[in-house]
PDB file of N, CA and C in Angstrom:
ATOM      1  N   UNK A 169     -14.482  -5.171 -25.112  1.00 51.00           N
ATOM      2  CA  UNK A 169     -14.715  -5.942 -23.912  1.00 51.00           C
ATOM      3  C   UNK A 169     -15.290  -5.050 -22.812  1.00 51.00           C
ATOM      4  N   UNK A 170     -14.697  -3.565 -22.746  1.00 58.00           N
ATOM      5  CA  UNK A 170     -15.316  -2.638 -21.689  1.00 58.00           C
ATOM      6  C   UNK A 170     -16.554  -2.479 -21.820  1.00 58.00           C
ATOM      7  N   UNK A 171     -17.181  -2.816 -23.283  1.00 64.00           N
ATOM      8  CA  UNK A 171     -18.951  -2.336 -22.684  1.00 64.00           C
ATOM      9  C   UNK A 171     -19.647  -3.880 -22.488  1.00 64.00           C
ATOM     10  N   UNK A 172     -19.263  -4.781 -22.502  1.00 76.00           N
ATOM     11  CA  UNK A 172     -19.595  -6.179 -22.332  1.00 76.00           C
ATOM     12  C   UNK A 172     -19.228  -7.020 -20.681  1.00 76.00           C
ATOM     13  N   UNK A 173     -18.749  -5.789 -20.035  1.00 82.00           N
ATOM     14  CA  UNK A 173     -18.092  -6.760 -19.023  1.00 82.00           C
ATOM     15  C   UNK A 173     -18.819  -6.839 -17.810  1.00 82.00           C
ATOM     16  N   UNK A 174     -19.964  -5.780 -17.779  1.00 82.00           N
ATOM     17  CA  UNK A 174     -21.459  -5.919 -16.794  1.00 82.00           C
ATOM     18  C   UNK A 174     -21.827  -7.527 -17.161  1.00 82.00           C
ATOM     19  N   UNK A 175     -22.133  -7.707 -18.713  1.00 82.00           N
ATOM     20  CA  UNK A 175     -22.849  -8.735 -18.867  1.00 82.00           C
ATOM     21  C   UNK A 175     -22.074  -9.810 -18.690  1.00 82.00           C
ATOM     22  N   UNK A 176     -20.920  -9.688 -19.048  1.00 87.00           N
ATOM     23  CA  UNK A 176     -20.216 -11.252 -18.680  1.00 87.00           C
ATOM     24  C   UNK A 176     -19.998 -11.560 -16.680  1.00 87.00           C
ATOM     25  N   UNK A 177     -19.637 -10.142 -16.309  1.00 88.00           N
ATOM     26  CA  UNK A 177     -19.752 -10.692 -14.694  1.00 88.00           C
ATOM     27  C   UNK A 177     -21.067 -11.237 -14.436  1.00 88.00           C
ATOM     28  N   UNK A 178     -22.322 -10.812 -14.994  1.00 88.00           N
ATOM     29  CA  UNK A 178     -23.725 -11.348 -14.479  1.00 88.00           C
ATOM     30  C   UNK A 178     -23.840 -12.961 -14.733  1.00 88.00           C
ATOM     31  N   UNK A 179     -23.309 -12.809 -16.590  1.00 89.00           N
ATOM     32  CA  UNK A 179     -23.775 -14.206 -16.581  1.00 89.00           C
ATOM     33  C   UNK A 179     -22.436 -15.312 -16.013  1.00 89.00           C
ATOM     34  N   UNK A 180     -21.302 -14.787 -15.152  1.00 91.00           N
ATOM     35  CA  UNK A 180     -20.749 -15.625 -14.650  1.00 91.00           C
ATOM     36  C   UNK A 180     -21.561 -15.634 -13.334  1.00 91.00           C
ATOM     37  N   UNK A 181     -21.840 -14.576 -12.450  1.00 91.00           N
ATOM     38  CA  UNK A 181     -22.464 -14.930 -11.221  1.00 91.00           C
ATOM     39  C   UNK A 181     -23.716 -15.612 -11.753  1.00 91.00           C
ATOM     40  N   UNK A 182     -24.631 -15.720 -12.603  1.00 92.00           N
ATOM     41  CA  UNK A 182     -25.487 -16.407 -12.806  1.00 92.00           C
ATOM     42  C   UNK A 182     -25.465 -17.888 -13.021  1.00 92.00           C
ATOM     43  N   UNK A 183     -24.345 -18.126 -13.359  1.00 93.00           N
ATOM     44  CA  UNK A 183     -23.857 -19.484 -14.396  1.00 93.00           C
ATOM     45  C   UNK A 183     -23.613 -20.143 -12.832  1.00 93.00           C
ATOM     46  N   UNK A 184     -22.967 -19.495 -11.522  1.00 94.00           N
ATOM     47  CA  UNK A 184     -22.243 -20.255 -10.950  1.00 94.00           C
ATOM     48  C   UNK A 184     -23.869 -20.762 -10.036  1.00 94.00           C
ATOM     49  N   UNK A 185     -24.781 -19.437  -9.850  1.00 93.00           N
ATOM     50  CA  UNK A 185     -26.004 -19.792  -9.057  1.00 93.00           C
ATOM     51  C   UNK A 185     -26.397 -21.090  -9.353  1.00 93.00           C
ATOM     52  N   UNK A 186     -27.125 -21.168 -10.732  1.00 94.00           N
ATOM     53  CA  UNK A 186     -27.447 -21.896 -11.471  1.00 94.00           C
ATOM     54  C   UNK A 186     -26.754 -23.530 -10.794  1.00 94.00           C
ATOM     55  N   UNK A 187     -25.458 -23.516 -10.891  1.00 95.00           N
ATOM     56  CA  UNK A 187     -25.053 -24.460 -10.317  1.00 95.00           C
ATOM     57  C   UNK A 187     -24.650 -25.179  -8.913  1.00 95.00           C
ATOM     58  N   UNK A 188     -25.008 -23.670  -8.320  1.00 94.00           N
ATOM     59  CA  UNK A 188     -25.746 -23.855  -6.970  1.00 94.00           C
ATOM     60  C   UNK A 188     -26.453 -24.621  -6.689  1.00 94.00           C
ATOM     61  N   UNK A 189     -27.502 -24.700  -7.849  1.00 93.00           N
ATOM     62  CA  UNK A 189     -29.378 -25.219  -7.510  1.00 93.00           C
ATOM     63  C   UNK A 189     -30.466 -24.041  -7.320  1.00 93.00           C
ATOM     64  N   UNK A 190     -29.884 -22.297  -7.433  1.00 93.00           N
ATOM     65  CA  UNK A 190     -30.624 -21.758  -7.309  1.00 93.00           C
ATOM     66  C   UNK A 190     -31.461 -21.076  -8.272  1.00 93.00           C
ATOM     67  N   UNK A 191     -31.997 -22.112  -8.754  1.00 93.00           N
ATOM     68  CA  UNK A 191     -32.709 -21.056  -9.979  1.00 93.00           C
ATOM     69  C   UNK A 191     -33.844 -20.209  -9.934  1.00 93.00           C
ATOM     70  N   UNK A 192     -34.521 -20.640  -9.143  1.00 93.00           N
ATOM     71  CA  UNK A 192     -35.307 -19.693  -9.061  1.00 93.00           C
ATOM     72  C   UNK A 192     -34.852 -17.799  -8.640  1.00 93.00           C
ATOM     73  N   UNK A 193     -33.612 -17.961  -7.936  1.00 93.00           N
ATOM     74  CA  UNK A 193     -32.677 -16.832  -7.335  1.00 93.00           C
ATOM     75  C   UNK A 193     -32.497 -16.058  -9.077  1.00 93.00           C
ATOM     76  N   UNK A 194     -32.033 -16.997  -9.698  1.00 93.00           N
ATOM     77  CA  UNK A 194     -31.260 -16.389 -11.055  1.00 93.00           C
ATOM     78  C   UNK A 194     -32.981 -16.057 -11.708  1.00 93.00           C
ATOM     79  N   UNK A 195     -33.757 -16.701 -11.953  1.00 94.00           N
ATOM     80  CA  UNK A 195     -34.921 -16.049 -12.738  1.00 94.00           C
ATOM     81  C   UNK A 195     -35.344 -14.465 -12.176  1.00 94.00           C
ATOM     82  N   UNK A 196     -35.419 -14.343 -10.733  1.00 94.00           N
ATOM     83  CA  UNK A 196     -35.592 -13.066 -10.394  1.00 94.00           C
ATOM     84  C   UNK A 196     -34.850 -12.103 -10.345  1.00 94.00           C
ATOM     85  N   UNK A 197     -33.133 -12.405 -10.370  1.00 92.00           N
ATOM     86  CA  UNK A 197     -31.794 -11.776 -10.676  1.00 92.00           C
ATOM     87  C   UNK A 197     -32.144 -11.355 -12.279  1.00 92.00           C
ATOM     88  N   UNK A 198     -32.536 -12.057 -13.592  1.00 91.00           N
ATOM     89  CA  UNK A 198     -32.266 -12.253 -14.760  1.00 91.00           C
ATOM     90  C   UNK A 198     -33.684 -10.994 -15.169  1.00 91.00           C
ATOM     91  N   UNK A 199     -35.041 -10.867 -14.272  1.00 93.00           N
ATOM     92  CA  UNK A 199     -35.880 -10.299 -14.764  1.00 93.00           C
ATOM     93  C   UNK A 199     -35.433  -8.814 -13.983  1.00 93.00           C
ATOM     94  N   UNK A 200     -35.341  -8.679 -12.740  1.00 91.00           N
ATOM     95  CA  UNK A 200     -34.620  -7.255 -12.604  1.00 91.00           C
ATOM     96  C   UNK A 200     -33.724  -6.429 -13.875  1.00 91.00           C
ATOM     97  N   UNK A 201     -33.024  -7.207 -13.776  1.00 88.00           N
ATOM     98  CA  UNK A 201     -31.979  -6.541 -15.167  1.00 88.00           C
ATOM     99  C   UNK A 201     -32.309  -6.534 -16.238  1.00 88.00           C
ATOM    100  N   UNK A 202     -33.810  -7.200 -16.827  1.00 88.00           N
ATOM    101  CA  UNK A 202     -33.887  -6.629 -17.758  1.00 88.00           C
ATOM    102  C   UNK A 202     -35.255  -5.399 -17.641  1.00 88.00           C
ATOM    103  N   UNK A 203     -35.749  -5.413 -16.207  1.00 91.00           N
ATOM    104  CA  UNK A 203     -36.067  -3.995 -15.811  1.00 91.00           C
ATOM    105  C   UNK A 203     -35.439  -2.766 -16.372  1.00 91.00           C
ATOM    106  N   UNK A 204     -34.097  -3.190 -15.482  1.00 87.00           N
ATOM    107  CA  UNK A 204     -33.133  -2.096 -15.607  1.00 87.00           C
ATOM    108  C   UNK A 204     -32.460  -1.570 -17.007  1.00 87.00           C
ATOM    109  N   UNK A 205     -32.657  -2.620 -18.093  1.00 85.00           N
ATOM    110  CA  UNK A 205     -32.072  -2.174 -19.144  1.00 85.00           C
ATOM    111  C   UNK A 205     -33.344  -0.615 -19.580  1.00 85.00           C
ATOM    112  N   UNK A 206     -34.409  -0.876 -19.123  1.00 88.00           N
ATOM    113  CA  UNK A 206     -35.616   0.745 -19.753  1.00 88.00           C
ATOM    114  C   UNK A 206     -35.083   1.825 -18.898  1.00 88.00           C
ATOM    115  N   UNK A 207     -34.671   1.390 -17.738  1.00 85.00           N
ATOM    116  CA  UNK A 207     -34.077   2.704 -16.961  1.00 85.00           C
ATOM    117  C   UNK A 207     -32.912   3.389 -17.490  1.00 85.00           C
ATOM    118  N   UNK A 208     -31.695   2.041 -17.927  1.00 84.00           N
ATOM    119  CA  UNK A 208     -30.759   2.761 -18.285  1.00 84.00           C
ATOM    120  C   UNK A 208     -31.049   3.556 -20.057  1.00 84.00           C
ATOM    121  N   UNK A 209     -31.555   2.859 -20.814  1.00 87.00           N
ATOM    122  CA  UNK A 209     -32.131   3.106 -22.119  1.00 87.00           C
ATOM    123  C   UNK A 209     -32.703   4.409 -22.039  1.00 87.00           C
ATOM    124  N   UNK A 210     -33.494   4.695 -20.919  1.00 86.00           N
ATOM    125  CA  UNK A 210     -34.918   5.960 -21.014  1.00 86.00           C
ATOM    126  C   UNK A 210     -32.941   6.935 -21.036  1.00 86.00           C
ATOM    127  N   UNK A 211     -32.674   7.028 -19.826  1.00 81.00           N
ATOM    128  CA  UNK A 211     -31.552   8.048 -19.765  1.00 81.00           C
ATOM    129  C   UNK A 211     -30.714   8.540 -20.873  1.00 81.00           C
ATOM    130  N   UNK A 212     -30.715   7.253 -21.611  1.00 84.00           N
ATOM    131  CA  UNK A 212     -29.515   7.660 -22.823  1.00 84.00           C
ATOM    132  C   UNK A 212     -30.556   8.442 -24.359  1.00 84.00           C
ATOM    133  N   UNK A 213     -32.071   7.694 -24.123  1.00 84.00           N
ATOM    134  CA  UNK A 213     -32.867   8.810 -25.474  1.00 84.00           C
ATOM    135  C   UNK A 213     -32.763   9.756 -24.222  1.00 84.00           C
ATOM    136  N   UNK A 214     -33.168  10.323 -23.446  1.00 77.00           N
ATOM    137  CA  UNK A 214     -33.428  11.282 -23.109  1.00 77.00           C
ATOM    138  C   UNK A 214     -31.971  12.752 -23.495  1.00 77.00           C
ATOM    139  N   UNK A 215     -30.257  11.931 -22.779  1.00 77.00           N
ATOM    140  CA  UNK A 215     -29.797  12.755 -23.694  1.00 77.00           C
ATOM    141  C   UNK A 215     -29.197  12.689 -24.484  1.00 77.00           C
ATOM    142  N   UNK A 216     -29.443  12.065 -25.272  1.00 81.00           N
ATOM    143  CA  UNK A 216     -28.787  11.865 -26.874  1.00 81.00           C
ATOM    144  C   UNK A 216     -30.024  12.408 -28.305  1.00 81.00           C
ATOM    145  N   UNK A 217     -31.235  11.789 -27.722  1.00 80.00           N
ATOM    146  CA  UNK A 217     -32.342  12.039 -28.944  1.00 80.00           C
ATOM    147  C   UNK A 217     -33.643  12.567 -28.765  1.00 80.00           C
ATOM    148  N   UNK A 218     -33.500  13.272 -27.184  1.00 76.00           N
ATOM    149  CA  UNK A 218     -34.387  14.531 -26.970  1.00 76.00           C
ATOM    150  C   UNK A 218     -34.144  15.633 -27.597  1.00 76.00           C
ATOM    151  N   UNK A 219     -34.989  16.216 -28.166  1.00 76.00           N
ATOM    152  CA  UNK A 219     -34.856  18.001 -28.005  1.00 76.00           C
ATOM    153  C   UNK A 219     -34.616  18.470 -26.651  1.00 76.00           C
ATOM    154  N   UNK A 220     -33.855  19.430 -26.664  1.00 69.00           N
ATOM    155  CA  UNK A 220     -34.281  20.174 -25.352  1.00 69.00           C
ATOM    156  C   UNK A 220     -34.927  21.318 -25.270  1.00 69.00           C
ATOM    157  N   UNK A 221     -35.954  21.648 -23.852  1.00 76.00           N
ATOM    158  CA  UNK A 221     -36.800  22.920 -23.956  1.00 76.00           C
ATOM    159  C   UNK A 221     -36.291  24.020 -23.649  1.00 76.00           C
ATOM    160  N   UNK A 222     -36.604  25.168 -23.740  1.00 80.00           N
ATOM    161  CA  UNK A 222     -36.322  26.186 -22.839  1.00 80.00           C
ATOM    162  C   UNK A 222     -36.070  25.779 -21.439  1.00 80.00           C
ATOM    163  N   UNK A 223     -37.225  24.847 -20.531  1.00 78.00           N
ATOM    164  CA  UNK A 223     -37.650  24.670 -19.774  1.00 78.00           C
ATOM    165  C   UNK A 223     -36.287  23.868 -18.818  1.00 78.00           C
ATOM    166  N   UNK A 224     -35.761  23.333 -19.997  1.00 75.00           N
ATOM    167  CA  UNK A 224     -34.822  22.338 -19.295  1.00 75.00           C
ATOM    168  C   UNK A 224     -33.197  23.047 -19.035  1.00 75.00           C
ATOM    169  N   UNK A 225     -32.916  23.672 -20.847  1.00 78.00           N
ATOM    170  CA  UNK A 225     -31.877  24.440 -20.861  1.00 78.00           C
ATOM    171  C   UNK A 225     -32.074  25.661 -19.617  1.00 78.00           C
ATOM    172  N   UNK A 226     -32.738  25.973 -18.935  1.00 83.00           N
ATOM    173  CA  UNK A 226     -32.829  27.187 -17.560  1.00 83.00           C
ATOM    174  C   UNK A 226     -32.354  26.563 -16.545  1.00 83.00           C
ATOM    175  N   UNK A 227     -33.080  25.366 -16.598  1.00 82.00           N
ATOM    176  CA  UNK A 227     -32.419  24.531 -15.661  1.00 82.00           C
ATOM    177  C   UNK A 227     -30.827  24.096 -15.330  1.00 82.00           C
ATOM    178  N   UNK A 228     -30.744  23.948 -16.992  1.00 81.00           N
ATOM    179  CA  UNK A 228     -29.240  23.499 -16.220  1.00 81.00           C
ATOM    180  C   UNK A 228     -28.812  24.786 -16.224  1.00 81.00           C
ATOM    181  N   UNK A 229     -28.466  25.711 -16.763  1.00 85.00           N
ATOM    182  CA  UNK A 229     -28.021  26.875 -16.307  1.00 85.00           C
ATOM    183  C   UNK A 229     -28.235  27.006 -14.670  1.00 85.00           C
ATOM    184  N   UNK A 230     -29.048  26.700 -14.747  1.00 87.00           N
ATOM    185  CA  UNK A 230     -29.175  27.282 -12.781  1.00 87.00           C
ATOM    186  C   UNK A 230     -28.351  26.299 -11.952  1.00 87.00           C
ATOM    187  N   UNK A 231     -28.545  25.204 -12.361  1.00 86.00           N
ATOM    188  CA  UNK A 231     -27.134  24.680 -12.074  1.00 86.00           C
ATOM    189  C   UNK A 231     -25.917  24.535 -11.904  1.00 86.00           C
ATOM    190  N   UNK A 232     -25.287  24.874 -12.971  1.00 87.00           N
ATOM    191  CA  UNK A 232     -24.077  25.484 -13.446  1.00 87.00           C
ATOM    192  C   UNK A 232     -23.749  26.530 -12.343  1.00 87.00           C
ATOM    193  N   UNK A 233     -24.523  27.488 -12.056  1.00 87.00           N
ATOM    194  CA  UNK A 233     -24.560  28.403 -11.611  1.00 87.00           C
ATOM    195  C   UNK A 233     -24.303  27.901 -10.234  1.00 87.00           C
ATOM    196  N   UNK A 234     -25.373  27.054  -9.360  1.00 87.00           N
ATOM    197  CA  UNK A 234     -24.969  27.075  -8.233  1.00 87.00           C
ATOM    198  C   UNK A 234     -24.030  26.611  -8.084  1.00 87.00           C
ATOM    199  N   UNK A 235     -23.243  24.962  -8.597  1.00 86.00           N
ATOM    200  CA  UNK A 235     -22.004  24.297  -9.067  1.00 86.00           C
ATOM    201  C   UNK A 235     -20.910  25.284  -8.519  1.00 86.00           C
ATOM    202  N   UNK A 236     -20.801  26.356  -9.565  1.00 86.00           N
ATOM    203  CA  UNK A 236     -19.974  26.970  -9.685  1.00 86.00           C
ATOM    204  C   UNK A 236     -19.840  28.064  -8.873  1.00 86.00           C
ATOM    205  N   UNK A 237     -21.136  28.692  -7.685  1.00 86.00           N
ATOM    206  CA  UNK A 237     -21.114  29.372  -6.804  1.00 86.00           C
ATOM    207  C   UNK A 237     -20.338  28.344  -5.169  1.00 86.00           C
ATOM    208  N   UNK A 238     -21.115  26.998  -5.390  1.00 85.00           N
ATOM    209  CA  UNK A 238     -20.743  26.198  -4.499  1.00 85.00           C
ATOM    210  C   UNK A 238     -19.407  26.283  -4.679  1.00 85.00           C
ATOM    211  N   UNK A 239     -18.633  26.006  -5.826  1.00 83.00           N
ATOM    212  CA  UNK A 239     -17.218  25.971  -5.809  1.00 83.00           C
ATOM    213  C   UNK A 239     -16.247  26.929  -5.629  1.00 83.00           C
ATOM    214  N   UNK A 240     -16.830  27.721  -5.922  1.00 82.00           N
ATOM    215  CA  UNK A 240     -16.325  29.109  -4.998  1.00 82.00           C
ATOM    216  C   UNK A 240     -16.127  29.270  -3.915  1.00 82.00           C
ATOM    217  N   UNK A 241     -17.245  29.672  -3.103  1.00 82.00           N
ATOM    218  CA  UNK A 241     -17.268  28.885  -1.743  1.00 82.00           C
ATOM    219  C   UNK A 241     -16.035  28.107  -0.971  1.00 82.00           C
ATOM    220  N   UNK A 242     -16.326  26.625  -1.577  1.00 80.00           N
ATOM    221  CA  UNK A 242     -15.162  25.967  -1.053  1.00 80.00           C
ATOM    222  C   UNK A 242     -13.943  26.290  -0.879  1.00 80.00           C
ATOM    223  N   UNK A 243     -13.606  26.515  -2.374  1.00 79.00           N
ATOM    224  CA  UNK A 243     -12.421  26.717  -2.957  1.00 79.00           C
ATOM    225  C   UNK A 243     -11.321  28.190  -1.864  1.00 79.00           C
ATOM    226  N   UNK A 244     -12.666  29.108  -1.704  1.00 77.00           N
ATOM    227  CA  UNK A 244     -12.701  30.159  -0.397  1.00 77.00           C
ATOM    228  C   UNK A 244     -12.120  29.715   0.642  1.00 77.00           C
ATOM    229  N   UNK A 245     -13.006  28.951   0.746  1.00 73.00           N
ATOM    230  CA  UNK A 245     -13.175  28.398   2.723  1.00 73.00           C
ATOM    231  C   UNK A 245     -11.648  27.682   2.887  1.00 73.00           C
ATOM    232  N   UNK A 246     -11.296  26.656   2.243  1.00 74.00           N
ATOM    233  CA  UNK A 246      -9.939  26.072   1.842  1.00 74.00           C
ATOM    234  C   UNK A 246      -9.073  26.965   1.839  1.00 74.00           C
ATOM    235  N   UNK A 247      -8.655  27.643   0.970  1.00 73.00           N
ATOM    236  CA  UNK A 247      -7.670  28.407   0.866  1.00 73.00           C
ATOM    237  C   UNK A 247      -7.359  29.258   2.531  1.00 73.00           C
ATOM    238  N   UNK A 248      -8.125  29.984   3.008  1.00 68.00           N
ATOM    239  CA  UNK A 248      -8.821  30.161   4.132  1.00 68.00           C
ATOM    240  C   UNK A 248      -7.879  29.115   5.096  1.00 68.00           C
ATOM    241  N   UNK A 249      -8.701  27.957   5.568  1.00 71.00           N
ATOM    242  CA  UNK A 249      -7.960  26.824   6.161  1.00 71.00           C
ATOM    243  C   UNK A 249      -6.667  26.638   5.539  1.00 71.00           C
ATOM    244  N   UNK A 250      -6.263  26.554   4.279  1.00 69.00           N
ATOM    245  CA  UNK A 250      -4.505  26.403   4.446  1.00 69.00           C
ATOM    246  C   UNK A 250      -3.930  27.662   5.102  1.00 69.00           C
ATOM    247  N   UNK A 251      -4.516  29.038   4.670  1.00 68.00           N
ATOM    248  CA  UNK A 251      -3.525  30.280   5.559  1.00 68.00           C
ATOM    249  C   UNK A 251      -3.318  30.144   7.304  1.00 68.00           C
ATOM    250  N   UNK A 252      -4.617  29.610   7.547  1.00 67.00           N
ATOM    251  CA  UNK A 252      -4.650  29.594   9.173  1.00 67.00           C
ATOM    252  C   UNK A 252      -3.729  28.162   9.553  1.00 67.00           C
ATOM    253  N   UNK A 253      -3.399  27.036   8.651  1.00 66.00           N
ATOM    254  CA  UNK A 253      -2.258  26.381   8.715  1.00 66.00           C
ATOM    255  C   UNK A 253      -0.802  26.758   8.981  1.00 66.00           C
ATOM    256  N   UNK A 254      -0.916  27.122   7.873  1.00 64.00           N
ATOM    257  CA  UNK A 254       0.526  28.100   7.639  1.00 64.00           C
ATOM    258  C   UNK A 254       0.738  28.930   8.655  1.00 64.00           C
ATOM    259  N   UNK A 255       0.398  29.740   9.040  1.00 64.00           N
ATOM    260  CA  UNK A 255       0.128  30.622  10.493  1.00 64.00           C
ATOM    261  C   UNK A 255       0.211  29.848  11.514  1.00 64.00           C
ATOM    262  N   UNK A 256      -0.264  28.993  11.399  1.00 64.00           N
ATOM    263  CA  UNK A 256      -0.016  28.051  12.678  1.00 64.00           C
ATOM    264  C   UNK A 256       1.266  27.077  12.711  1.00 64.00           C
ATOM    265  N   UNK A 257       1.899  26.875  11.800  1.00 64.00           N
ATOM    266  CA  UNK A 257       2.969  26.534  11.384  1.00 64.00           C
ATOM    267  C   UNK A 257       3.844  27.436  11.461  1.00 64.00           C
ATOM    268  N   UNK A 258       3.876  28.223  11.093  1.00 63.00           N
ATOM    269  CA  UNK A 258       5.332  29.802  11.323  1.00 63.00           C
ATOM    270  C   UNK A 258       5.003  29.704  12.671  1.00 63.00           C
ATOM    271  N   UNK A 259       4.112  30.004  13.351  1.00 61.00           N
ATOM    272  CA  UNK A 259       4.275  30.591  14.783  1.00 61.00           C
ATOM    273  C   UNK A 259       4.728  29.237  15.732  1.00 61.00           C
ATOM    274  N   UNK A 260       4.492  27.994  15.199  1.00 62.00           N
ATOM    275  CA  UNK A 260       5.203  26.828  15.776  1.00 62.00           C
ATOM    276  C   UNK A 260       6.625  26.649  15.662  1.00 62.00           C
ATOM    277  N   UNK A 261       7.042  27.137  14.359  1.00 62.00           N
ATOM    278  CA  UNK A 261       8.169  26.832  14.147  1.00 62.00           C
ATOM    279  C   UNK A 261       9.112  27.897  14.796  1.00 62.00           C
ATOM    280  N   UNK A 262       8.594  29.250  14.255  1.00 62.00           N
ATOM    281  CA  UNK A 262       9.520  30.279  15.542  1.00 62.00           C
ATOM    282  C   UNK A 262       9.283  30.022  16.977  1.00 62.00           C
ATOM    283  N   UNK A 263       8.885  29.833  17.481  1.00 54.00           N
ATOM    284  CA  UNK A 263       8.651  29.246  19.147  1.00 54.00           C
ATOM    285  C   UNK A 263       9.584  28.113  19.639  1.00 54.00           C
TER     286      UNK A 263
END
């Protein structure tokens, strides 16, 4: 039911348009989405039944990389902000 349940909410909001009187609403609702099915489709050959290049595997590496520089960072800066908490908390509480 979890990979079916896009399509059943559509064709309930569609079913109810429909009985709106708006059909013409649902023909242009009904051709979008099946736009969207090449968008979502291109994404899934791309990674499931591509090769990948050099070109691409660098890429994500460099990614990874910043990801994981970014998270550093944070993870820094945070820790950081809880000590100056804490500090600010002891010196509240002895006072």
């Amino acid at each position: 039911m979890l990979l079916t349940s896009g399509f059943i909410g559509k064709y309930g909001l569609f079913n109810s348009v429909v009985n709106a009187g708006e059909v013409p609403l649902v023909v242009i609702a009904v051709l979008t989405s099946v736009v969207s099915v090449y968008y979502y489709l291109r994404v899934i050959v791309y990674m499931f039944m591509k090769e990948s290049t050099a070109e691409t595997a660098a890429m994500i590496k460099l990614i990874q990389h910043q990801i994981e520089r970014e998270a550093k960072e944070y993870i820094k800066g945070k820790t950081v902000e809880v000590m100056q908490y804490q500090y600010y908390v002891g010196v509240t509480l002895l006072n």
